[in-house]
Short mmCIF file of C-alpha atoms and ligand atoms in Angstrom, two decimals:
data_model
loop_
_atom_site.label_atom_id
_atom_site.label_comp_id
_atom_site.label_asym_id
_atom_site.label_seq_id
_atom_site.Cartn_x
_atom_site.Cartn_y
_atom_site.Cartn_z
CA MET A 1 11.32 13.97 -24.20
CA ARG A 2 7.83 12.52 -23.97
CA ILE A 3 6.98 10.53 -20.85
CA ALA A 4 3.65 8.76 -20.30
CA VAL A 5 2.38 8.37 -16.74
CA LEU A 6 0.22 5.40 -15.66
CA HIS A 7 -1.20 4.41 -12.27
CA LEU A 8 -2.31 0.94 -11.16
CA VAL A 9 -2.36 0.34 -7.42
CA HIS A 10 -3.92 -2.20 -5.09
CA GLU A 11 -2.75 -4.14 -2.06
CA THR A 12 -4.90 -7.23 -2.48
CA VAL A 13 -5.77 -9.51 0.43
CA THR A 14 -6.61 -12.67 -1.46
CA PHE A 15 -8.14 -14.15 1.70
CA LEU A 16 -10.98 -11.57 1.80
CA PRO A 17 -14.26 -12.85 0.36
CA ASN A 18 -15.22 -9.69 -1.57
CA GLU A 19 -13.63 -9.36 -5.03
CA THR A 20 -12.35 -5.99 -6.30
CA THR A 21 -14.54 -5.22 -9.32
CA VAL A 22 -14.72 -2.73 -12.20
CA ASP A 23 -17.32 -0.77 -10.25
CA ASP A 24 -14.95 -0.39 -7.26
CA PHE A 25 -12.47 1.55 -9.44
CA ILE A 26 -15.10 3.93 -10.83
CA TYR A 27 -16.13 6.90 -8.69
CA GLU A 28 -15.93 10.68 -8.79
CA GLY A 29 -12.29 11.43 -9.71
CA SER A 30 -11.47 7.87 -10.86
CA PRO A 31 -10.34 6.94 -13.47
CA ALA A 32 -8.16 10.04 -13.78
CA LYS A 33 -6.12 11.32 -16.70
CA GLY A 34 -4.07 14.30 -17.84
CA GLU A 35 -3.27 16.90 -15.22
CA ALA A 36 -5.77 15.36 -12.75
CA LEU A 37 -3.74 12.13 -12.71
CA LEU A 38 -0.48 14.03 -12.31
CA GLN A 39 -1.91 15.90 -9.32
CA ILE A 40 -2.92 12.86 -7.23
CA GLY A 41 -0.79 12.53 -4.11
CA PRO A 42 1.38 15.68 -4.19
CA LYS A 43 3.37 14.29 -1.23
CA SER A 44 3.56 10.75 -2.58
CA TYR A 45 5.32 8.97 -5.49
CA MET A 46 3.38 10.90 -8.10
CA GLY A 47 4.13 14.28 -6.54
CA GLY A 48 7.86 13.53 -6.38
CA PHE A 49 7.92 12.25 -9.94
CA VAL A 50 6.04 15.22 -11.40
CA LYS A 51 8.10 17.76 -9.40
CA VAL A 52 11.45 16.53 -10.73
CA ALA A 53 10.20 15.82 -14.26
CA ARG A 54 8.94 19.41 -14.50
CA GLU A 55 12.32 20.79 -13.45
CA HIS A 56 13.39 19.63 -16.94
CA HIS A 57 11.99 22.02 -19.53
CA ASP A 58 12.48 19.51 -22.32
CA VAL A 59 10.21 16.91 -20.65
CA GLU A 60 6.53 16.60 -21.53
CA LEU A 61 4.32 14.46 -19.27
CA THR A 62 1.15 12.74 -20.53
CA GLY A 63 -1.26 11.44 -17.90
CA ILE A 64 -2.79 8.27 -19.41
CA GLU A 65 -6.29 7.44 -18.12
CA SER A 66 -5.79 5.25 -15.05
CA PRO A 67 -8.00 3.94 -12.27
CA LEU A 68 -7.10 5.26 -8.81
CA GLU A 69 -7.22 3.05 -5.72
CA PRO A 70 -10.56 1.24 -5.54
CA LYS A 71 -13.18 2.74 -3.25
CA THR A 72 -12.92 -0.37 -1.07
CA GLY A 73 -9.41 0.93 -0.25
CA ILE A 74 -7.27 -1.92 0.96
CA GLY A 75 -10.31 -3.89 2.12
CA SER A 76 -11.03 -6.11 -0.86
CA GLY A 77 -9.85 -9.37 -2.33
CA TRP A 78 -8.89 -10.64 -5.81
CA VAL A 79 -9.10 -8.00 -8.52
CA THR A 80 -11.33 -9.50 -11.18
CA ASN A 81 -9.80 -10.39 -14.51
CA GLU A 82 -12.50 -8.23 -16.13
CA ALA A 83 -11.37 -5.14 -14.17
CA TYR A 84 -7.67 -5.67 -14.94
CA GLU A 85 -8.25 -6.30 -18.64
CA LEU A 86 -10.63 -3.37 -18.97
CA PHE A 87 -8.35 -0.76 -17.39
CA VAL A 88 -5.04 -2.11 -18.71
CA GLY A 89 -6.60 -2.53 -22.15
CA LYS A 90 -7.64 1.15 -22.14
CA MET A 91 -4.17 2.23 -20.97
CA ILE A 92 -2.49 0.31 -23.78
CA GLU A 93 -4.88 1.73 -26.41
CA GLU A 94 -4.26 5.25 -25.17
CA LEU A 95 -0.49 4.73 -25.12
CA LYS A 96 -0.70 3.64 -28.76
CA ALA A 97 -2.92 6.57 -29.68
CA GLN A 98 -0.81 9.22 -27.96
CA GLY A 99 2.68 7.81 -28.64
CA PRO A 100 5.49 7.59 -29.42
CA PHE A 101 7.01 7.97 -25.96
CA ASP A 102 10.65 8.03 -24.81
CA GLY A 103 9.72 6.80 -21.37
CA VAL A 104 6.86 5.55 -19.21
CA PHE A 105 6.38 6.01 -15.47
CA LEU A 106 4.29 3.33 -13.76
CA ALA A 107 2.99 4.31 -10.31
CA LEU A 108 2.46 0.86 -8.78
CA HIS A 109 2.14 -0.86 -5.45
CA GLY A 110 3.32 -4.39 -6.16
CA ALA A 111 0.82 -6.42 -4.15
CA MET A 112 -2.03 -6.40 -6.65
CA ALA A 113 -3.47 -9.89 -7.16
CA VAL A 114 -5.59 -10.52 -10.24
CA THR A 115 -7.57 -13.64 -11.08
CA GLY A 116 -5.80 -15.38 -13.96
CA VAL A 117 -2.78 -13.00 -14.07
CA ALA A 118 0.04 -14.36 -11.92
CA ARG A 119 2.19 -11.21 -11.93
CA PRO A 120 -0.04 -8.19 -12.71
CA GLU A 121 2.65 -5.48 -12.44
CA ALA A 122 5.15 -7.39 -14.59
CA GLU A 123 2.39 -8.16 -17.08
CA LEU A 124 1.51 -4.45 -17.32
CA ALA A 125 5.20 -3.61 -17.92
CA ARG A 126 5.38 -6.33 -20.59
CA ARG A 127 2.35 -4.95 -22.44
CA VAL A 128 3.67 -1.38 -22.15
CA ARG A 129 7.01 -2.55 -23.58
CA GLU A 130 5.23 -4.04 -26.61
CA VAL A 131 3.78 -0.62 -27.39
CA ILE A 132 6.75 1.66 -26.69
CA GLY A 133 9.45 -0.61 -28.15
CA PRO A 134 12.87 -1.74 -26.89
CA CYS A 135 14.56 1.69 -26.99
CA ALA A 136 12.21 3.53 -24.62
CA TYR A 137 12.57 3.25 -20.83
CA ILE A 138 10.11 2.11 -18.19
CA ALA A 139 10.48 3.23 -14.54
CA ALA A 140 8.17 2.33 -11.66
CA THR A 141 7.64 3.06 -7.99
CA PHE A 142 6.61 0.40 -5.50
CA ASP A 143 5.46 -0.11 -1.93
CA PRO A 144 7.76 -2.29 0.22
CA HIS A 145 4.75 -4.59 0.71
CA GLY A 146 4.84 -5.50 -2.95
CA ASN A 147 5.23 -9.15 -3.96
CA GLU A 148 7.61 -9.15 -6.90
CA ASP A 149 10.25 -11.34 -8.50
CA GLU A 150 12.61 -11.18 -11.50
CA ALA A 151 9.73 -10.78 -13.96
CA PHE A 152 9.19 -7.05 -13.45
CA LEU A 153 12.69 -5.85 -14.33
CA GLN A 154 12.81 -8.29 -17.25
CA ALA A 155 10.16 -6.08 -18.86
CA ALA A 156 10.99 -2.72 -17.22
CA ASP A 157 14.25 -0.82 -16.64
CA LEU A 158 13.97 0.87 -13.26
CA ALA A 159 12.15 0.29 -9.97
CA PHE A 160 12.20 2.42 -6.82
CA THR A 161 10.67 1.00 -3.67
CA VAL A 162 9.84 2.87 -0.48
CA LYS A 163 12.29 1.89 2.25
CA TYR A 164 10.51 2.81 5.49
CA TYR A 165 7.49 1.29 7.19
CA PRO A 166 5.44 3.45 7.77
CA HIS A 167 6.12 4.71 4.27
CA TYR A 168 7.74 8.10 4.84
CA ASP A 169 9.78 8.21 1.65
CA ALA A 170 7.24 7.78 -1.16
CA TYR A 171 7.82 11.32 -2.48
CA LEU A 172 11.59 10.79 -2.37
CA GLN A 173 11.33 7.57 -4.40
CA GLY A 174 9.15 9.41 -6.93
CA THR A 175 11.87 12.04 -7.39
CA ARG A 176 14.50 9.30 -7.90
CA ALA A 177 12.31 7.57 -10.47
CA ALA A 178 11.97 10.78 -12.50
CA ARG A 179 15.63 11.77 -12.29
CA THR A 180 16.92 8.32 -13.23
CA LEU A 181 14.37 7.76 -15.98
CA ILE A 182 15.31 11.08 -17.59
CA ARG A 183 19.03 10.28 -17.30
CA ALA A 184 18.38 6.88 -18.92
CA ILE A 185 16.50 8.51 -21.81
CA LYS A 186 19.43 10.92 -22.27
CA GLY A 187 21.89 8.00 -22.31
CA GLU A 188 23.51 9.00 -18.99
CA TYR A 189 22.24 6.01 -16.98
CA LYS A 190 22.40 2.43 -18.26
CA PRO A 191 20.26 0.31 -15.90
CA THR A 192 21.78 -3.05 -14.99
CA HIS A 193 20.22 -5.25 -12.33
CA ALA A 194 20.66 -8.16 -10.02
CA SER A 195 17.91 -9.53 -7.80
CA ARG A 196 17.34 -12.28 -5.28
CA LYS A 197 14.37 -13.90 -3.57
CA VAL A 198 15.06 -14.28 0.15
CA PRO A 199 12.98 -17.22 1.42
CA LEU A 200 11.12 -15.31 4.17
CA ILE A 201 7.43 -14.45 4.45
CA THR A 202 6.70 -12.33 7.51
CA PRO A 203 3.49 -10.83 8.92
CA THR A 204 3.28 -7.07 8.36
CA VAL A 205 2.85 -6.41 12.11
CA ILE A 206 6.53 -7.20 12.78
CA GLN A 207 8.00 -5.11 9.94
CA TRP A 208 8.14 -1.71 11.62
CA THR A 209 11.40 -0.05 10.50
CA GLY A 210 11.50 2.12 13.64
CA GLY A 211 12.76 -0.88 15.61
CA PRO A 212 16.39 -2.06 15.47
CA ALA A 213 15.90 -5.32 13.53
CA TRP A 214 14.16 -3.98 10.44
CA MET A 215 15.93 -0.62 10.61
CA SER A 216 19.23 -2.48 10.26
CA LEU A 217 18.17 -3.63 6.77
CA ILE A 218 17.33 -0.09 5.77
CA ASN A 219 20.61 1.24 7.17
CA ARG A 220 22.52 -1.42 5.23
CA ALA A 221 20.79 -0.44 2.00
CA LEU A 222 21.33 3.29 2.64
CA THR A 223 25.02 2.66 3.39
CA TRP A 224 25.48 0.92 0.03
CA GLU A 225 23.62 3.73 -1.74
CA ALA A 226 25.83 6.29 0.02
CA LEU A 227 29.03 4.41 -0.91
CA GLU A 228 28.26 3.72 -4.55
CA PRO A 229 26.99 6.57 -6.73
CA ASP A 230 24.07 5.58 -8.99
CA LEU A 231 23.36 2.35 -7.08
CA TYR A 232 19.81 1.76 -5.84
CA ILE A 233 18.56 -1.00 -3.54
CA ASN A 234 14.97 -2.11 -3.15
CA ILE A 235 13.95 -4.37 -0.29
CA PHE A 236 10.47 -5.73 -0.80
CA PHE A 237 9.36 -6.97 2.62
CA GLY A 238 6.57 -8.76 0.77
CA PHE A 239 2.87 -8.92 1.49
CA PRO A 240 1.91 -12.14 3.27
CA TRP A 241 -1.87 -11.71 2.93
CA ALA A 242 -1.77 -12.59 -0.76
CA ASP A 243 -1.62 -16.19 -1.94
CA VAL A 244 0.46 -15.49 -5.07
CA PRO A 245 3.52 -17.18 -6.60
CA ASP A 246 5.92 -14.29 -5.93
CA ALA A 247 4.95 -13.66 -2.26
CA GLY A 248 7.74 -12.88 0.20
CA MET A 249 10.98 -10.96 0.53
CA PHE A 250 12.83 -9.83 -2.57
CA VAL A 251 15.92 -7.69 -3.09
CA GLN A 252 16.68 -5.73 -6.26
CA VAL A 253 19.88 -3.83 -6.96
CA THR A 254 20.25 -1.48 -9.92
CA THR A 255 23.53 0.05 -11.02
CA ASN A 256 24.66 2.33 -13.84
CA GLY A 257 26.19 -0.12 -16.31
CA ASP A 258 27.90 -2.26 -13.66
CA PRO A 259 26.27 -5.72 -13.47
CA GLU A 260 29.13 -7.15 -11.35
CA LEU A 261 28.58 -4.53 -8.65
CA ALA A 262 24.82 -5.21 -8.72
CA ALA A 263 25.45 -8.95 -8.31
CA GLU A 264 27.92 -8.42 -5.47
CA VAL A 265 25.58 -6.11 -3.53
CA VAL A 266 22.48 -8.26 -3.98
CA GLU A 267 24.45 -11.23 -2.66
CA GLU A 268 25.69 -9.26 0.34
CA MET A 269 22.23 -7.81 1.15
CA SER A 270 20.46 -11.20 0.89
CA ARG A 271 23.04 -12.87 3.14
CA PHE A 272 22.71 -10.02 5.64
CA ILE A 273 18.91 -10.42 5.73
CA TRP A 274 19.22 -14.19 6.12
CA ARG A 275 21.68 -13.81 9.03
CA LYS A 276 19.20 -11.44 10.70
CA LYS A 277 16.14 -13.66 10.18
CA ASP A 278 15.62 -14.69 13.82
CA GLU A 279 15.87 -11.07 14.96
CA LEU A 280 13.50 -9.94 12.20
CA ILE A 281 10.90 -12.56 13.03
CA SER A 282 10.98 -11.89 16.79
CA SER A 283 11.07 -8.09 16.55
CA THR A 284 7.55 -7.60 17.97
CA THR A 285 5.95 -9.14 21.06
CA ILE A 286 2.40 -10.31 20.44
CA VAL A 287 0.07 -10.77 23.42
CA SER A 288 -3.40 -12.26 23.82
CA ILE A 289 -6.49 -10.04 23.55
CA PRO A 290 -7.49 -10.28 27.28
CA GLU A 291 -3.89 -9.43 28.27
CA ALA A 292 -3.79 -6.49 25.86
CA VAL A 293 -7.09 -5.02 27.06
CA ALA A 294 -6.14 -5.46 30.73
CA ALA A 295 -2.70 -3.86 30.17
CA ALA A 296 -4.29 -0.94 28.33
CA ALA A 297 -6.85 -0.41 31.11
CA GLN A 298 -4.07 -0.47 33.73
CA ALA A 299 -1.90 1.97 31.77
CA SER A 300 -4.85 4.31 31.37
CA LYS A 301 -5.55 4.14 35.13
CA GLU A 302 -1.95 5.15 35.77
CA GLY A 303 -2.29 8.09 33.40
CA SER A 304 -0.10 6.55 30.69
CA PHE A 305 -2.04 7.27 27.55
CA PRO A 306 -2.81 7.12 24.75
CA VAL A 307 -2.51 3.34 24.53
CA VAL A 308 -2.91 1.69 21.14
CA ILE A 309 -4.20 -1.87 20.87
CA ALA A 310 -3.15 -3.00 17.39
CA ASP A 311 -5.12 -5.80 15.77
CA HIS A 312 -2.34 -7.59 13.87
CA SER A 313 -4.67 -9.26 11.41
CA ASP A 314 -3.68 -6.17 9.31
CA ARG A 315 -7.15 -5.73 7.82
CA SER A 316 -8.81 -4.95 11.12
CA GLY A 317 -12.48 -4.11 10.97
CA ASN A 318 -14.35 -7.35 10.49
CA ALA A 319 -13.19 -8.94 13.73
CA THR A 320 -15.06 -8.21 16.95
CA TRP A 321 -12.79 -10.00 19.45
CA ILE A 322 -11.27 -6.83 20.95
CA LEU A 323 -14.62 -5.02 21.03
CA ALA A 324 -16.18 -7.96 22.88
CA GLU A 325 -13.26 -8.10 25.34
CA VAL A 326 -13.45 -4.37 26.11
CA GLN A 327 -17.15 -4.82 26.89
CA ARG A 328 -16.43 -7.93 28.98
CA GLN A 329 -13.77 -6.11 31.04
CA GLY A 330 -15.89 -2.94 31.26
CA ALA A 331 -13.01 -0.81 29.95
CA SER A 332 -13.50 2.93 29.56
CA ASP A 333 -12.22 5.77 27.32
CA THR A 334 -11.67 3.47 24.36
CA LEU A 335 -11.96 4.49 20.72
CA PHE A 336 -12.58 1.71 18.18
CA ALA A 337 -11.35 2.52 14.71
CA THR A 338 -13.00 0.71 13.07
CA ILE A 339 -15.64 -2.03 12.91
CA THR A 340 -16.84 -2.69 9.37
CA ASP A 341 -20.57 -3.16 8.91
CA ALA A 342 -22.24 -1.93 5.74
CA ARG A 343 -25.64 -3.39 6.73
CA THR A 344 -25.78 -1.35 9.94
CA LEU A 345 -24.81 1.82 8.05
CA ASP A 346 -27.60 1.19 5.52
CA GLN A 347 -30.08 0.99 8.40
CA VAL A 348 -28.72 4.13 10.07
CA GLN A 349 -29.17 5.90 6.74
CA GLU A 350 -32.61 4.44 6.04
CA ARG A 351 -33.90 5.50 9.47
CA LYS A 352 -32.25 8.93 9.03
CA LEU A 353 -30.58 8.65 12.43
CA ALA A 354 -28.85 11.88 13.49
CA VAL A 355 -26.49 13.06 16.24
CA GLY A 356 -27.98 12.31 19.68
CA ASP A 357 -30.33 9.55 18.43
CA PRO A 358 -30.12 6.18 20.19
CA PHE A 359 -28.06 3.46 18.48
CA ASP A 360 -28.87 -0.19 19.15
CA PHE A 361 -27.32 -2.65 16.71
CA ALA A 362 -25.31 -5.85 16.65
CA VAL A 363 -22.18 -4.84 14.71
CA GLY A 364 -19.33 -6.58 12.89
CA GLY A 365 -18.32 -10.22 12.79
CA LEU A 366 -19.75 -13.02 10.64
CA VAL A 367 -17.45 -12.59 7.60
CA ASP A 368 -15.70 -15.85 8.44
CA PRO A 369 -14.89 -17.72 11.68
CA SER A 370 -11.82 -15.52 12.30
CA ALA A 371 -14.05 -12.42 12.51
CA GLY A 372 -16.08 -13.67 15.48
CA VAL A 373 -19.76 -12.87 16.04
CA PRO A 374 -21.59 -9.51 16.03
CA VAL A 375 -21.42 -7.52 19.27
CA ASN A 376 -24.47 -5.67 20.62
CA ILE A 377 -23.75 -1.97 20.98
CA ARG A 378 -26.26 0.27 22.75
CA GLY A 379 -25.43 3.95 22.84
CA SER A 380 -26.05 7.11 20.89
CA ILE A 381 -24.84 8.64 17.66
CA LEU A 382 -21.97 11.10 18.08
CA HIS A 383 -21.27 12.00 14.46
CA VAL A 384 -22.75 11.48 10.99
CA PRO A 385 -20.51 12.74 8.15
CA LYS A 386 -21.75 14.74 5.18
CA LEU A 387 -21.74 12.60 2.02
CA ARG A 388 -18.96 13.33 -0.49
CA GLY A 389 -19.12 12.70 -4.24
CA ARG A 390 -17.09 9.50 -4.06
CA ASP A 391 -19.42 7.99 -1.43
CA GLY A 392 -22.00 7.37 -4.16
CA GLY A 393 -24.90 8.34 -1.90
CA ARG A 394 -24.01 5.76 0.75
CA LEU A 395 -23.00 6.65 4.29
CA PRO A 396 -19.24 5.88 4.60
CA PHE A 397 -19.13 5.73 8.41
CA VAL A 398 -20.83 6.79 11.63
CA VAL A 399 -19.44 7.41 15.13
CA VAL A 400 -21.28 5.92 18.11
CA GLY A 401 -20.77 6.60 21.83
CA PHE A 402 -21.36 3.68 24.23
CA GLY A 403 -20.52 2.31 27.68
CA ASN A 404 -18.15 4.22 29.89
CA ASN A 405 -17.03 6.99 27.53
CA ASN A 406 -16.21 4.63 24.66
CA ALA A 407 -16.60 5.49 20.99
CA LEU A 408 -16.94 3.23 17.99
CA ILE A 409 -16.48 4.13 14.33
CA VAL A 410 -18.59 1.86 12.13
CA SER A 411 -17.21 1.92 8.57
CA ARG A 412 -18.60 0.71 5.24
CA TYR A 413 -15.29 -0.73 4.06
CA LEU A 414 -12.32 -2.18 5.89
CA THR A 415 -10.23 0.84 6.81
CA GLN A 416 -6.57 1.02 7.68
CA VAL A 417 -6.04 3.70 10.30
CA LYS A 418 -2.96 5.63 9.31
CA PRO A 419 -1.01 8.24 11.24
CA ASN A 420 -1.03 11.84 10.09
CA PHE A 421 2.70 12.22 9.54
CA GLU A 422 2.59 16.01 9.53
CA LEU A 423 0.78 16.14 12.86
CA ALA A 424 3.08 13.45 14.28
CA ALA A 425 6.17 15.43 13.21
CA ARG A 426 4.89 18.52 14.99
ZN1 ZN B 501 2.85 -0.89 2.51
#
C-alpha cells in the first residue's frame, strides 16, 4: 500500500493587511519532504497518522514536498494566488512523478483563504483526485476552525476534525485518519457521508469547549461515535475572521457504507446545535477594557493570580488599547504577550541593544483604526533571544521591563500565545 503525505496549512485572517506570500512559506526546514515532513509535529495530526500507518508493515509512506506553516504564523492575510499555485503545482507534479498511490493523506487546517480560489482545501483535493484516479482514497485532518462545506468530501473520502478547543486531540484524529484510510484501501471501510451547514458564525473567543455550552456539542458527537461503530462526526466551529463563501458552522458525518445513518445523525446534530444557539452565543462574558484592567488589578491585590486579560480580537498584537489602559491605571506585575512591532525590533537590532540597555520607543498600533495608536514605553531590555535559522537574520522578539514591574514582549509577527499542555497537565 503506497500512501502519499501532503501538508498545506494556514488559518487566514482576510482582514489583515499583509498578504501571505511565497517568501513567507520558505525558511530553514520549509518546504519539507520525505522523512522530514513525516516528522513534523510528533504530537499532532502528522505524528498520529505516521504512528498508526507504520504499525502496518505493508504500508509505505511518501512525504511529498510541502510548505509548512508560513513564518508569519497565524498573523497574515490572504494567501497569494502565486503562492498557492506554486506549492500546489509542485505537489501535483511530484505526486505524478512518484505515483501510483493507493491513498493520500492531506494534513490541512481548513481556514486557508487564497486570492482567486474560493475553496482552497477542496480545490487541492480535486487536483489530487485527478492525479490518483477514482479508485484511490483521500483522507484529511482539519482544525475545528476550518471553514468548509460540501465541496471537500465531494473530492475526498475521509475527513477528521479536532473536537476540542483548545485542540487537545490532534494526534488522536491523525491516528483515526490513518486507520480508516488503510481500512478503506483494503476494502473494509466504504466512506459514505452526509453534511449540513448550520447558519451560525461565532467569534472564536466564545468557543471554549471547557464550558458547558460548547462541551455539550462535543459530548453529543462523542455519544454518537460511541453508539455507532465506524461513525465519525466533525463539527467545524468555523473561522469568523475570514471573509469566504463557506465561513461558519458545518457538520459532517461519515459512516461505513450506511448513508441513511449518516443523514439521520447529521440532521440530529444540526438540530441540536440550532436549539443550543442562544447558549452557545452567550457562553462567555465580555467586559470593557477599563473594567478588565481594574478587575485584574483588584484580583492581584487580593492575591488571586495569575489573572489573564484576553484580547478577544483573536489576533492580538497590533492593538495597544490594553497596554495604554494598564499605563493609565498604573497597574503593576503585568506581562504583555505580545505587541507586534517589526520597526522597533529592526531599530533594537540596528543599535545592537543588549540586556540592561535602556528602551525608549513608541510601540504597536497604527495598522488600522482598530489597533489604536503607538504607546510610549520607557524601560530597559530584559531579554534578547539568540537568532535561529528560521529567523532569517531578523530579531523575532525582545522582552522589555517597564513601569511597576511590568514586562512587554515585542514580536515581529502577530503571535498567538498558546498554553503548554504538558506543563498544564502537570
Ligand atoms: Zn483552531
